mmCIF file of C-alpha atoms in Angstrom:
data_model
loop_
_atom_site.group_PDB
_atom_site.id
_atom_site.type_symbol
_atom_site.label_atom_id
_atom_site.label_comp_id
_atom_site.label_asym_id
_atom_site.label_seq_id
_atom_site.Cartn_x
_atom_site.Cartn_y
_atom_site.Cartn_z
ATOM 1 C CA MET A 1 -130.899 -87.455 -76.788
ATOM 2 C CA THR A 2 -130.138 -90.200 -75.151
ATOM 3 C CA ALA A 3 -129.197 -93.577 -77.099
ATOM 4 C CA GLN A 4 -131.788 -96.469 -77.519
ATOM 5 C CA ARG A 5 -131.223 -99.274 -74.958
ATOM 6 C CA ALA A 6 -131.768 -102.583 -76.335
ATOM 7 C CA LEU A 7 -131.291 -106.009 -73.915
ATOM 8 C CA ILE A 8 -130.264 -109.288 -75.587
ATOM 9 C CA THR A 9 -131.201 -112.389 -74.451
ATOM 10 C CA GLY A 10 -128.918 -114.554 -75.783
ATOM 11 C CA ILE A 11 -126.274 -112.838 -77.186
ATOM 12 C CA THR A 12 -123.645 -115.112 -77.561
ATOM 13 C CA GLY A 13 -125.360 -117.169 -79.794
ATOM 14 C CA GLN A 14 -125.226 -116.532 -83.868
ATOM 15 C CA ASP A 15 -128.625 -114.194 -83.984
ATOM 16 C CA GLY A 16 -127.418 -112.289 -80.670
ATOM 17 C CA SER A 17 -124.307 -111.663 -82.220
ATOM 18 C CA TYR A 18 -125.691 -110.500 -85.670
ATOM 19 C CA LEU A 19 -128.053 -108.557 -83.880
ATOM 20 C CA ALA A 20 -125.607 -106.670 -81.177
ATOM 21 C CA GLU A 21 -123.724 -105.980 -84.856
ATOM 22 C CA LEU A 22 -126.368 -104.369 -86.134
ATOM 23 C CA LEU A 23 -127.466 -102.610 -83.184
ATOM 24 C CA LEU A 24 -124.367 -101.179 -82.553
ATOM 25 C CA GLN A 25 -124.251 -99.747 -86.281
ATOM 26 C CA LYS A 26 -126.996 -98.061 -85.535
ATOM 27 C CA GLY A 27 -126.091 -96.285 -82.446
ATOM 28 C CA TYR A 28 -127.657 -98.354 -79.767
ATOM 29 C CA ALA A 29 -126.220 -98.836 -76.336
ATOM 30 C CA VAL A 30 -126.368 -102.468 -76.062
ATOM 31 C CA VAL A 31 -126.376 -105.481 -73.109
ATOM 32 C CA GLY A 32 -126.466 -108.856 -73.733
ATOM 33 C CA MET A 33 -127.998 -110.708 -71.291
ATOM 34 C CA VAL A 34 -125.491 -114.151 -69.716
ATOM 35 C CA ARG A 35 -126.240 -116.789 -67.492
ATOM 36 C CA ARG A 36 -123.748 -117.790 -65.056
ATOM 37 C CA SER A 37 -121.150 -119.737 -66.193
ATOM 38 C CA SER A 38 -117.404 -120.810 -65.534
ATOM 39 C CA THR A 39 -116.689 -121.220 -69.135
ATOM 40 C CA GLU A 40 -118.977 -119.043 -71.013
ATOM 41 C CA PRO A 41 -118.620 -119.277 -74.759
ATOM 42 C CA TYR A 42 -118.084 -115.241 -75.519
ATOM 43 C CA ASP A 43 -116.221 -116.359 -79.327
ATOM 44 C CA ARG A 44 -118.603 -114.983 -81.153
ATOM 45 C CA ILE A 45 -119.027 -111.362 -79.605
ATOM 46 C CA VAL A 46 -115.318 -111.445 -79.127
ATOM 47 C CA HIS A 47 -114.624 -108.948 -81.257
ATOM 48 C CA MET A 48 -117.582 -106.086 -79.334
ATOM 49 C CA LEU A 49 -116.894 -107.109 -76.071
ATOM 50 C CA ASP A 50 -115.389 -103.431 -75.541
ATOM 51 C CA ARG A 51 -118.432 -101.748 -77.033
ATOM 52 C CA ILE A 52 -121.140 -103.879 -75.540
ATOM 53 C CA THR A 53 -121.911 -104.818 -71.693
ATOM 54 C CA LEU A 54 -122.723 -107.898 -70.194
ATOM 55 C CA GLN A 55 -125.087 -108.380 -67.263
ATOM 56 C CA GLN A 56 -126.142 -111.949 -65.626
ATOM 57 C CA ALA A 57 -129.862 -113.068 -65.406
ATOM 58 C CA ASP A 58 -131.571 -116.342 -66.094
ATOM 59 C CA LEU A 59 -134.690 -117.118 -67.950
ATOM 60 C CA LEU A 60 -135.268 -119.832 -65.175
ATOM 61 C CA ASP A 61 -135.168 -117.218 -62.235
ATOM 62 C CA GLN A 62 -138.303 -114.383 -62.078
ATOM 63 C CA GLU A 63 -136.458 -112.189 -60.400
ATOM 64 C CA SER A 64 -133.402 -111.654 -61.928
ATOM 65 C CA LEU A 65 -134.733 -110.660 -64.933
ATOM 66 C CA ILE A 66 -136.800 -108.229 -63.247
ATOM 67 C CA ARG A 67 -133.657 -106.868 -61.483
ATOM 68 C CA LEU A 68 -131.990 -106.992 -65.204
ATOM 69 C CA ILE A 69 -134.686 -105.276 -66.296
ATOM 70 C CA ARG A 70 -134.807 -102.500 -62.890
ATOM 71 C CA GLU A 71 -131.110 -101.749 -63.625
ATOM 72 C CA VAL A 72 -130.699 -101.319 -67.328
ATOM 73 C CA ARG A 73 -134.201 -99.874 -68.533
ATOM 74 C CA PRO A 74 -134.276 -101.416 -72.040
ATOM 75 C CA HIS A 75 -136.174 -99.668 -74.456
ATOM 76 C CA GLU A 76 -136.341 -102.931 -76.943
ATOM 77 C CA ILE A 77 -135.584 -106.160 -75.729
ATOM 78 C CA TYR A 78 -134.846 -109.293 -77.857
ATOM 79 C CA ASN A 79 -135.547 -112.634 -76.560
ATOM 80 C CA LEU A 80 -133.310 -115.016 -78.348
ATOM 81 C CA ALA A 81 -132.102 -117.349 -75.246
ATOM 82 C CA ALA A 82 -133.208 -121.025 -76.125
ATOM 83 C CA GLN A 83 -132.898 -124.292 -76.032
ATOM 84 C CA SER A 84 -132.720 -124.544 -79.299
ATOM 85 C CA PHE A 85 -131.203 -127.786 -80.503
ATOM 86 C CA ILE A 86 -133.737 -130.214 -82.037
ATOM 87 C CA PRO A 87 -132.042 -133.275 -80.746
ATOM 88 C CA THR A 88 -131.437 -131.977 -77.436
ATOM 89 C CA SER A 89 -135.078 -130.988 -77.018
ATOM 90 C CA TRP A 90 -135.691 -135.291 -77.248
ATOM 91 C CA GLU A 91 -133.652 -135.932 -74.602
ATOM 92 C CA GLN A 92 -133.879 -133.017 -72.211
ATOM 93 C CA ALA A 93 -137.864 -131.947 -73.341
ATOM 94 C CA VAL A 94 -138.534 -130.646 -69.698
ATOM 95 C CA LEU A 95 -135.819 -128.421 -69.681
ATOM 96 C CA THR A 96 -136.508 -127.340 -73.146
ATOM 97 C CA ALA A 97 -139.457 -126.491 -71.712
ATOM 98 C CA GLU A 98 -138.444 -124.779 -68.981
ATOM 99 C CA CYS A 99 -136.345 -121.874 -70.713
ATOM 100 C CA THR A 100 -137.841 -121.959 -74.335
ATOM 101 C CA ALA A 101 -141.409 -122.188 -73.491
ATOM 102 C CA VAL A 102 -142.055 -120.523 -69.430
ATOM 103 C CA GLY A 103 -138.537 -118.649 -69.871
ATOM 104 C CA VAL A 104 -140.884 -116.376 -72.291
ATOM 105 C CA THR A 105 -143.514 -116.078 -69.625
ATOM 106 C CA ARG A 106 -141.210 -115.253 -66.870
ATOM 107 C CA LEU A 107 -139.273 -112.336 -69.308
ATOM 108 C CA LEU A 108 -142.850 -111.072 -70.084
ATOM 109 C CA GLU A 109 -144.193 -110.696 -66.569
ATOM 110 C CA ALA A 110 -140.788 -108.783 -65.729
ATOM 111 C CA VAL A 111 -141.900 -106.535 -68.599
ATOM 112 C CA ARG A 112 -145.495 -105.761 -67.324
ATOM 113 C CA LEU A 113 -144.074 -105.958 -63.550
ATOM 114 C CA VAL A 114 -141.174 -103.188 -64.319
ATOM 115 C CA ASP A 115 -142.008 -100.853 -67.746
ATOM 116 C CA SER A 116 -145.123 -102.102 -69.973
ATOM 117 C CA GLY A 117 -143.543 -99.654 -72.480
ATOM 118 C CA ILE A 118 -140.650 -101.698 -73.584
ATOM 119 C CA ARG A 119 -141.321 -103.459 -76.800
ATOM 120 C CA LEU A 120 -140.167 -106.832 -77.083
ATOM 121 C CA TYR A 121 -139.524 -109.239 -79.466
ATOM 122 C CA GLN A 122 -139.872 -112.862 -79.007
ATOM 123 C CA ALA A 123 -137.862 -115.516 -80.892
ATOM 124 C CA SER A 124 -140.481 -118.007 -82.540
ATOM 125 C CA THR A 125 -139.726 -120.442 -85.414
ATOM 126 C CA GLY A 126 -140.706 -122.732 -88.891
ATOM 127 C CA GLU A 127 -140.135 -125.393 -87.025
ATOM 128 C CA MET A 128 -143.552 -124.717 -84.831
ATOM 129 C CA PHE A 129 -145.827 -125.484 -88.604
ATOM 130 C CA GLY A 130 -143.977 -128.729 -88.132
ATOM 131 C CA LYS A 131 -145.840 -131.435 -90.253
ATOM 132 C CA ALA A 132 -147.421 -128.489 -92.176
ATOM 133 C CA GLN A 133 -150.966 -128.421 -93.549
ATOM 134 C CA GLU A 134 -150.158 -126.311 -96.250
ATOM 135 C CA THR A 135 -147.350 -125.299 -98.377
ATOM 136 C CA PRO A 136 -145.704 -122.526 -98.307
ATOM 137 C CA GLN A 137 -146.591 -121.110 -94.585
ATOM 138 C CA ASP A 138 -147.571 -118.002 -93.483
ATOM 139 C CA GLU A 139 -148.932 -116.523 -90.357
ATOM 140 C CA ARG A 140 -152.138 -117.796 -91.496
ATOM 141 C CA THR A 141 -151.026 -121.516 -91.753
ATOM 142 C CA PRO A 142 -152.462 -124.403 -89.189
ATOM 143 C CA PHE A 143 -149.078 -124.964 -86.522
ATOM 144 C CA CYS A 144 -148.791 -128.702 -86.056
ATOM 145 C CA PRO A 145 -145.183 -128.929 -84.589
ATOM 146 C CA ARG A 146 -143.269 -132.278 -84.189
ATOM 147 C CA SER A 147 -141.019 -132.131 -81.293
ATOM 148 C CA PRO A 148 -140.372 -130.704 -77.609
ATOM 149 C CA TYR A 149 -138.593 -128.015 -79.170
ATOM 150 C CA GLY A 150 -141.208 -126.813 -81.413
ATOM 151 C CA VAL A 151 -143.930 -127.478 -78.885
ATOM 152 C CA ALA A 152 -141.704 -125.163 -76.585
ATOM 153 C CA LYS A 153 -141.752 -122.433 -79.109
ATOM 154 C CA LEU A 154 -145.369 -122.943 -80.307
ATOM 155 C CA TYR A 155 -145.921 -121.547 -76.232
ATOM 156 C CA GLY A 156 -144.023 -118.458 -76.456
ATOM 157 C CA HIS A 157 -145.901 -117.869 -79.510
ATOM 158 C CA TRP A 158 -149.059 -118.118 -77.947
ATOM 159 C CA ILE A 159 -148.148 -116.894 -74.778
ATOM 160 C CA THR A 160 -146.299 -113.834 -76.497
ATOM 161 C CA ALA A 161 -150.097 -112.762 -78.550
ATOM 162 C CA THR A 162 -152.012 -113.254 -74.882
ATOM 163 C CA TYR A 163 -149.674 -110.717 -73.207
ATOM 164 C CA ARG A 164 -149.708 -108.502 -76.414
ATOM 165 C CA GLU A 165 -153.992 -108.247 -76.155
ATOM 166 C CA ARG A 166 -154.689 -108.703 -72.246
ATOM 167 C CA TYR A 167 -151.789 -105.994 -71.339
ATOM 168 C CA GLU A 168 -151.499 -104.117 -74.390
ATOM 169 C CA LEU A 169 -147.502 -104.545 -74.885
ATOM 170 C CA PHE A 170 -145.556 -104.211 -77.705
ATOM 171 C CA ALA A 171 -144.481 -107.516 -78.283
ATOM 172 C CA CYS A 172 -144.041 -109.435 -81.313
ATOM 173 C CA SER A 173 -142.819 -112.922 -83.094
ATOM 174 C CA GLY A 174 -140.936 -113.103 -85.564
ATOM 175 C CA ILE A 175 -141.295 -116.881 -87.401
ATOM 176 C CA LEU A 176 -138.601 -117.336 -88.438
ATOM 177 C CA PHE A 177 -137.333 -120.429 -90.744
ATOM 178 C CA ASN A 178 -133.960 -121.662 -90.812
ATOM 179 C CA HIS A 179 -131.383 -119.286 -91.184
ATOM 180 C CA GLU A 180 -127.501 -120.140 -91.241
ATOM 181 C CA SER A 181 -124.180 -118.260 -91.123
ATOM 182 C CA PRO A 182 -120.357 -119.085 -90.370
ATOM 183 C CA ARG A 183 -121.555 -118.450 -86.735
ATOM 184 C CA ARG A 184 -123.932 -121.248 -86.823
ATOM 185 C CA GLY A 185 -123.173 -123.966 -84.100
ATOM 186 C CA LYS A 186 -121.798 -127.578 -85.492
ATOM 187 C CA GLU A 187 -124.602 -129.581 -83.957
ATOM 188 C CA PHE A 188 -127.016 -127.479 -86.551
ATOM 189 C CA VAL A 189 -126.878 -129.671 -90.343
ATOM 190 C CA SER A 190 -126.156 -126.673 -92.052
ATOM 191 C CA ARG A 191 -122.734 -125.915 -90.510
ATOM 192 C CA LYS A 192 -121.952 -129.781 -89.998
ATOM 193 C CA VAL A 193 -121.993 -130.106 -93.517
ATOM 194 C CA THR A 194 -119.585 -127.135 -94.032
ATOM 195 C CA ASP A 195 -117.077 -128.149 -90.665
ATOM 196 C CA GLY A 196 -117.034 -131.443 -92.560
ATOM 197 C CA VAL A 197 -116.005 -130.626 -95.841
ATOM 198 C CA ALA A 198 -113.241 -128.175 -94.155
ATOM 199 C CA ARG A 199 -111.933 -130.698 -91.829
ATOM 200 C CA ILE A 200 -111.816 -133.132 -94.822
ATOM 201 C CA LYS A 201 -110.694 -131.062 -96.977
ATOM 202 C CA HIS A 202 -107.387 -130.154 -94.349
ATOM 203 C CA GLY A 203 -106.836 -134.345 -94.478
ATOM 204 C CA LEU A 204 -108.318 -133.964 -90.533
ATOM 205 C CA ALA A 205 -111.390 -135.948 -91.031
ATOM 206 C CA VAL A 206 -112.440 -139.386 -93.982
ATOM 207 C CA GLU A 207 -115.998 -139.232 -94.045
ATOM 208 C CA LEU A 208 -119.210 -137.134 -93.196
ATOM 209 C CA LYS A 209 -121.894 -139.006 -91.569
ATOM 210 C CA LEU A 210 -125.546 -136.924 -91.968
ATOM 211 C CA GLY A 211 -129.460 -138.398 -91.531
ATOM 212 C CA ASN A 212 -132.055 -137.530 -93.915
ATOM 213 C CA LEU A 213 -130.497 -136.270 -97.413
ATOM 214 C CA GLU A 214 -134.025 -135.253 -98.589
ATOM 215 C CA ALA A 215 -135.364 -133.440 -96.062
ATOM 216 C CA GLN A 216 -136.166 -129.491 -97.381
ATOM 217 C CA ARG A 217 -135.576 -126.290 -95.435
ATOM 218 C CA ASP A 218 -135.890 -122.722 -96.275
ATOM 219 C CA TRP A 219 -132.583 -121.835 -95.533
ATOM 220 C CA GLY A 220 -131.626 -117.919 -95.149
ATOM 221 C CA TYR A 221 -128.837 -115.882 -93.970
ATOM 222 C CA ALA A 222 -128.858 -114.888 -90.413
ATOM 223 C CA GLY A 223 -127.336 -111.192 -91.430
ATOM 224 C CA ASP A 224 -130.040 -110.755 -93.090
ATOM 225 C CA TYR A 225 -132.900 -112.208 -90.160
ATOM 226 C CA VAL A 226 -132.061 -110.019 -87.649
ATOM 227 C CA ARG A 227 -132.599 -106.951 -89.832
ATOM 228 C CA ALA A 228 -136.669 -108.283 -90.014
ATOM 229 C CA MET A 229 -136.017 -108.226 -85.826
ATOM 230 C CA TRP A 230 -135.292 -104.694 -85.410
ATOM 231 C CA LEU A 231 -137.480 -103.473 -88.557
ATOM 232 C CA MET A 232 -140.698 -105.627 -86.253
ATOM 233 C CA LEU A 233 -139.693 -103.112 -83.138
ATOM 234 C CA GLN A 234 -139.875 -100.398 -85.182
ATOM 235 C CA GLN A 235 -143.347 -100.157 -86.841
ATOM 236 C CA GLU A 236 -146.597 -98.292 -84.732
ATOM 237 C CA SER A 237 -148.191 -101.299 -83.907
ATOM 238 C CA PRO A 238 -147.335 -105.144 -82.823
ATOM 239 C CA ASP A 239 -147.864 -108.103 -85.067
ATOM 240 C CA ASP A 240 -145.855 -111.462 -85.847
ATOM 241 C CA TYR A 241 -144.278 -112.351 -89.209
ATOM 242 C CA VAL A 242 -142.723 -115.460 -90.989
ATOM 243 C CA ILE A 243 -139.534 -114.121 -92.234
ATOM 244 C CA ALA A 244 -138.068 -116.719 -94.582
ATOM 245 C CA THR A 245 -136.717 -116.616 -98.690
ATOM 246 C CA GLY A 246 -139.505 -118.448 -99.516
ATOM 247 C CA GLU A 247 -137.417 -121.022 -101.155
ATOM 248 C CA THR A 248 -136.568 -124.700 -100.483
ATOM 249 C CA HIS A 249 -133.585 -126.771 -100.727
ATOM 250 C CA SER A 250 -132.820 -130.512 -99.718
ATOM 251 C CA VAL A 251 -129.791 -131.055 -97.451
ATOM 252 C CA ARG A 252 -128.764 -132.855 -100.623
ATOM 253 C CA GLU A 253 -128.402 -130.088 -102.389
ATOM 254 C CA LEU A 254 -126.605 -128.186 -99.583
ATOM 255 C CA VAL A 255 -123.982 -131.165 -99.752
ATOM 256 C CA GLN A 256 -123.230 -131.374 -103.171
ATOM 257 C CA ILE A 257 -122.475 -127.298 -103.280
ATOM 258 C CA ALA A 258 -120.581 -127.522 -99.936
ATOM 259 C CA PHE A 259 -118.229 -130.657 -101.229
ATOM 260 C CA ALA A 260 -118.061 -128.796 -104.697
ATOM 261 C CA ARG A 261 -116.923 -125.181 -103.694
ATOM 262 C CA ALA A 262 -113.984 -127.697 -101.836
ATOM 263 C CA GLY A 263 -113.558 -129.274 -105.082
ATOM 264 C CA LEU A 264 -114.270 -132.526 -103.784
ATOM 265 C CA ASP A 265 -116.815 -135.394 -104.573
ATOM 266 C CA TRP A 266 -119.468 -135.110 -101.809
ATOM 267 C CA GLN A 267 -120.375 -138.818 -102.815
ATOM 268 C CA GLU A 268 -116.605 -140.243 -101.763
ATOM 269 C CA TYR A 269 -117.230 -138.742 -98.234
ATOM 270 C CA VAL A 270 -120.729 -139.112 -97.053
ATOM 271 C CA VAL A 271 -122.691 -141.522 -95.468
ATOM 272 C CA GLU A 272 -126.184 -141.980 -94.695
ATOM 273 C CA ASP A 273 -126.632 -143.106 -91.133
ATOM 274 C CA PRO A 274 -130.203 -143.701 -89.805
ATOM 275 C CA ALA A 275 -129.493 -143.288 -86.435
ATOM 276 C CA LEU A 276 -128.900 -139.712 -87.019
ATOM 277 C CA LYS A 277 -132.688 -139.209 -88.377
ATOM 278 C CA ARG A 278 -134.988 -137.643 -86.368
ATOM 279 C CA PRO A 279 -137.547 -139.531 -84.280
ATOM 280 C CA ALA A 280 -140.666 -137.342 -85.727
ATOM 281 C CA GLU A 281 -139.135 -135.883 -88.999
ATOM 282 C CA VAL A 282 -140.522 -132.656 -90.890
ATOM 283 C CA ASP A 283 -139.689 -133.103 -94.552
ATOM 284 C CA VAL A 284 -140.207 -129.713 -95.772
ATOM 285 C CA LEU A 285 -140.542 -126.360 -94.441
ATOM 286 C CA GLN A 286 -141.478 -123.704 -96.731
ATOM 287 C CA GLY A 287 -141.905 -119.978 -95.653
ATOM 288 C CA ASP A 288 -144.007 -117.602 -97.067
ATOM 289 C CA ALA A 289 -142.969 -114.093 -96.800
ATOM 290 C CA SER A 290 -144.986 -111.492 -98.339
ATOM 291 C CA LYS A 291 -146.128 -109.785 -95.191
ATOM 292 C CA ALA A 292 -143.142 -108.468 -94.044
ATOM 293 C CA LYS A 293 -141.569 -108.220 -97.340
ATOM 294 C CA ARG A 294 -144.917 -105.658 -97.630
ATOM 295 C CA VAL A 295 -145.631 -103.958 -94.173
ATOM 296 C CA LEU A 296 -141.547 -103.753 -92.833
ATOM 297 C CA ASP A 297 -139.844 -103.748 -96.620
ATOM 298 C CA TRP A 298 -138.214 -106.815 -95.754
ATOM 299 C CA GLN A 299 -136.011 -108.976 -98.091
ATOM 300 C CA PRO A 300 -133.480 -111.917 -97.910
ATOM 301 C CA GLU A 301 -130.180 -110.070 -99.675
ATOM 302 C CA VAL A 302 -127.969 -113.570 -99.301
ATOM 303 C CA GLY A 303 -129.123 -116.530 -102.094
ATOM 304 C CA PHE A 304 -128.943 -120.058 -100.862
ATOM 305 C CA ARG A 305 -125.726 -121.052 -102.802
ATOM 306 C CA GLU A 306 -124.017 -117.702 -101.571
ATOM 307 C CA LEU A 307 -124.793 -118.831 -98.344
ATOM 308 C CA VAL A 308 -122.924 -122.308 -98.417
ATOM 309 C CA GLU A 309 -120.418 -121.130 -99.939
ATOM 310 C CA MET A 310 -120.197 -118.467 -97.303
ATOM 311 C CA MET A 311 -119.819 -120.929 -94.832
ATOM 312 C CA VAL A 312 -117.737 -123.738 -96.291
ATOM 313 C CA ASP A 313 -115.062 -120.683 -96.620
ATOM 314 C CA ALA A 314 -114.950 -119.759 -93.806
ATOM 315 C CA ASP A 315 -114.800 -123.351 -91.958
ATOM 316 C CA LEU A 316 -111.540 -123.499 -94.521
ATOM 317 C CA GLN A 317 -109.906 -120.690 -93.586
ATOM 318 C CA ARG A 318 -110.436 -121.471 -89.591
ATOM 319 C CA TYR A 319 -108.747 -124.641 -90.287
ATOM 320 C CA ALA A 320 -106.261 -123.618 -92.386
ATOM 321 C CA GLU A 321 -105.128 -121.355 -89.668
ATOM 322 C CA ALA A 322 -105.478 -123.953 -87.063
ATOM 323 C CA VAL A 323 -103.542 -126.420 -88.862
ATOM 324 C CA SER A 324 -100.612 -123.573 -89.988
ATOM 325 C CA ALA A 325 -100.629 -122.780 -85.553
ATOM 326 C CA SER A 326 -99.927 -125.712 -85.320
ATOM 327 C CA GLN A 327 -97.112 -126.726 -87.814
ATOM 328 C CA ASP A 328 -95.397 -123.261 -85.999
ATOM 329 C CA THR A 329 -95.842 -124.770 -82.736
ATOM 330 C CA ARG A 330 -94.010 -128.277 -83.745
ATOM 331 C CA ARG A 331 -91.166 -126.210 -85.288
ATOM 332 C CA ARG A 332 -90.963 -124.114 -82.197
#
C-alpha cells in the first residue's frame, strides 16, 4: 500500500518540525514547503532532512501552490506557514494580511482546483478571541482579535469554513492556544525568558527586559498540540476544535519557574520595560478543549512547570556547549 503523503507548509517552524517527526513515526511520506531563500533556517529539521522532501512554493504565489500540489499529490495538507509574531504584525500589517490571511485562500483555491479530496488543516489561534467576552473560550465564543495577526488569522479561519461549506472540502481549523517548546523562536516571550535565563547563568547577560508580567496565557507543549492536528484529519467529518490546556499562568509565573530552575533569583535580573508592552494588550486567554477531548480523545500530556523547565534545560545545555566550543577554539 502506498504511504500516506503529507504536505506541510511552515515545516521549518516549531510546529512544522514536531509535526514532521510525528508523521514520519506514523509512516507518512513528508514533503515540506519552503520559500526560496538564500539562507534557509533549517536548524529545527536538520536531524531529519534525509527522511523528508523539501520543495519550493510560496503562499503569496497562487501558481506555485497549484504546481506544488500537482507534483506532490498529498493526501493531507497542514497549513502552518504564517507571519505569526504579533509585534511584527503591527509593523508589517499588509504583509501579515497577504501571507496569514489571503495566503489561506490561495491554498484552498489550489486544493479545490487540483484535488478537492485532499484533507486540509488550517492553523487558527486563540489570539482570534483577543479581548474575550467570556472565559474560558471554546468553539462557540465570539471572536474579538486585538492585533493584525489575530485579524488575519480570523480571516483564514472563516475562509476555511466557507470553502468547507461551499465546496465540501475536508478542511479543519485548529484553534490552538499558546504552545511552546525548546524550538520556539526567541522573539516569543516564553523562549525570550528561558534563553535570557541561560544567558545570565552563563555570564553572557546581566538582565532580562520584559513587558507586561501580569498578562496571562494558556500555555501548552507544541509536541502535544501537533498530535491534535493529525487527529483532526483522521475523523469521519471535518470540524473546528479549540486545543488548550485549560489552565492560565502569568508571565510572572513563567519567569519565577524559569529562574528557579537555573538557581537564580528572578528579581535580581528582570527589568519591566513599558516599551515592550503590546499596543493593544490581551490580558487573559484560557481555552476550553472539552470538544477535542471528547471527539478526538486528545489530552495534553506535558504540564506548565515541566514545559518551562524543559525549555530552560535545553537553553542551558545549548549555551554550555557554545561556551565549551568557544573555549576549545581559543585553546587552539
